[in-house]
Coordinates of C-alpha atoms in Angstrom, one line a residue:
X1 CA -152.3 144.2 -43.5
X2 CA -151.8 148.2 -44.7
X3 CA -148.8 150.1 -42.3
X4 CA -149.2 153.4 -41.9
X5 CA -146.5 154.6 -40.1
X6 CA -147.0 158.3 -39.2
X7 CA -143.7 160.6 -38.4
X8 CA -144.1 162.7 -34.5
X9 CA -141.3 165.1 -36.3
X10 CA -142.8 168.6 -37.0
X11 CA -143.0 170.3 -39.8
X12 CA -140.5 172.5 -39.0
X13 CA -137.8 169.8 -38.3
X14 CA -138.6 168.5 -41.5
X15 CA -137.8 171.9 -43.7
X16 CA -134.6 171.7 -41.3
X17 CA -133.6 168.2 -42.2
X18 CA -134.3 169.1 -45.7
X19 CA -132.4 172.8 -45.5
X20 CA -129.4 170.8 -44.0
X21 CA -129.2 167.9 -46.4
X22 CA -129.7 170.3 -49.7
X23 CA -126.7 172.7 -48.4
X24 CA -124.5 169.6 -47.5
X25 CA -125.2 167.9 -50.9
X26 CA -124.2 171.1 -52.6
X27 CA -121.4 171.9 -51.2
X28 CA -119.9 168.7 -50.8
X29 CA -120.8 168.5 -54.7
X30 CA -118.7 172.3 -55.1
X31 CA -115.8 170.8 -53.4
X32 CA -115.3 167.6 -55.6
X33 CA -115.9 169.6 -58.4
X34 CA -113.4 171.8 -57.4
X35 CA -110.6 169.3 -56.3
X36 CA -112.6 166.9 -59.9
X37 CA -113.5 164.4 -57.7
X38 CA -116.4 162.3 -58.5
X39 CA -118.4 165.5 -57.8
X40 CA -122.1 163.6 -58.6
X41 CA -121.1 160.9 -56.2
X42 CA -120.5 163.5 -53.4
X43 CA -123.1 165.5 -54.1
X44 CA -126.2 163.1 -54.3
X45 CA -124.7 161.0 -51.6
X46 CA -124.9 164.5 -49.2
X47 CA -128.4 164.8 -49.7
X48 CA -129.5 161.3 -48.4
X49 CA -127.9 161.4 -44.7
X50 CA -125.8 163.2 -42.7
X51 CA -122.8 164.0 -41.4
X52 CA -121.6 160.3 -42.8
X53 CA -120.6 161.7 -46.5
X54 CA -119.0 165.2 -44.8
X55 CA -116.9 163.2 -42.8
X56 CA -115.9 160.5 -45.1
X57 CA -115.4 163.5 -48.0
X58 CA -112.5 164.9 -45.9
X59 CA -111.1 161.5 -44.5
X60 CA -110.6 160.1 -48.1
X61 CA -110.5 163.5 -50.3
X62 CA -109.5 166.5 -48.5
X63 CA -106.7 165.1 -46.1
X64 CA -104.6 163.1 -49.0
X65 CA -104.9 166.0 -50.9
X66 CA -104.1 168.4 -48.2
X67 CA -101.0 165.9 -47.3
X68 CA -100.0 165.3 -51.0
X69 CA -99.7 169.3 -51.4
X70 CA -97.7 169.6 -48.6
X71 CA -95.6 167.3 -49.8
X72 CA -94.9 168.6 -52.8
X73 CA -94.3 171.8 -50.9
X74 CA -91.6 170.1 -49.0
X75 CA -90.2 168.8 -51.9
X76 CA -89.8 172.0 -53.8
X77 CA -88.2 174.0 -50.7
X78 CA -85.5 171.0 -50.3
X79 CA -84.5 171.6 -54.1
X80 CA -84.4 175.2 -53.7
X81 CA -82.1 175.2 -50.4
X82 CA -79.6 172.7 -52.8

């Protein structure tokens, strides 16, 4: 039995799809290279789906790092008010 499974999207939704994927991928990929985070990882894994890897890249990469600065921030205004 052959499946041929043809898509009702238009052509234009595709180069849109495909637009938004390639500019996710690369800048989640300019980011981890950035901050030297598994920047391949982040990069291929933006161009498959969306907004899964955007959301998870700031949940587990951005945020920590973001909180981790801050702390050191914190750390270096408590030894300069000693």
């Amino acid at each position: 039995m052959e499946m041929k499974e043809h898509s009702n999207l238009p052509l234009w939704a595709w180069v849109v799809l495909a637009v938004l994927l390639m500019t996710q991928g690369t800048l989640l990929f300019r980011a981890a290279r950035d901050l030297g985070r598994w920047r391949w990882f982040w990069g291929l894994w933006g161009m498959t789906t969306f907004p899964l890897p955007t959301i998870l890249y700031l949940l587990f990469v951005v945020f920590p790092e973001h909180r981790r600065k801050q702390k050191d921030i914190t750390e270096q205004d408590k030894k300069i008010r000693k």
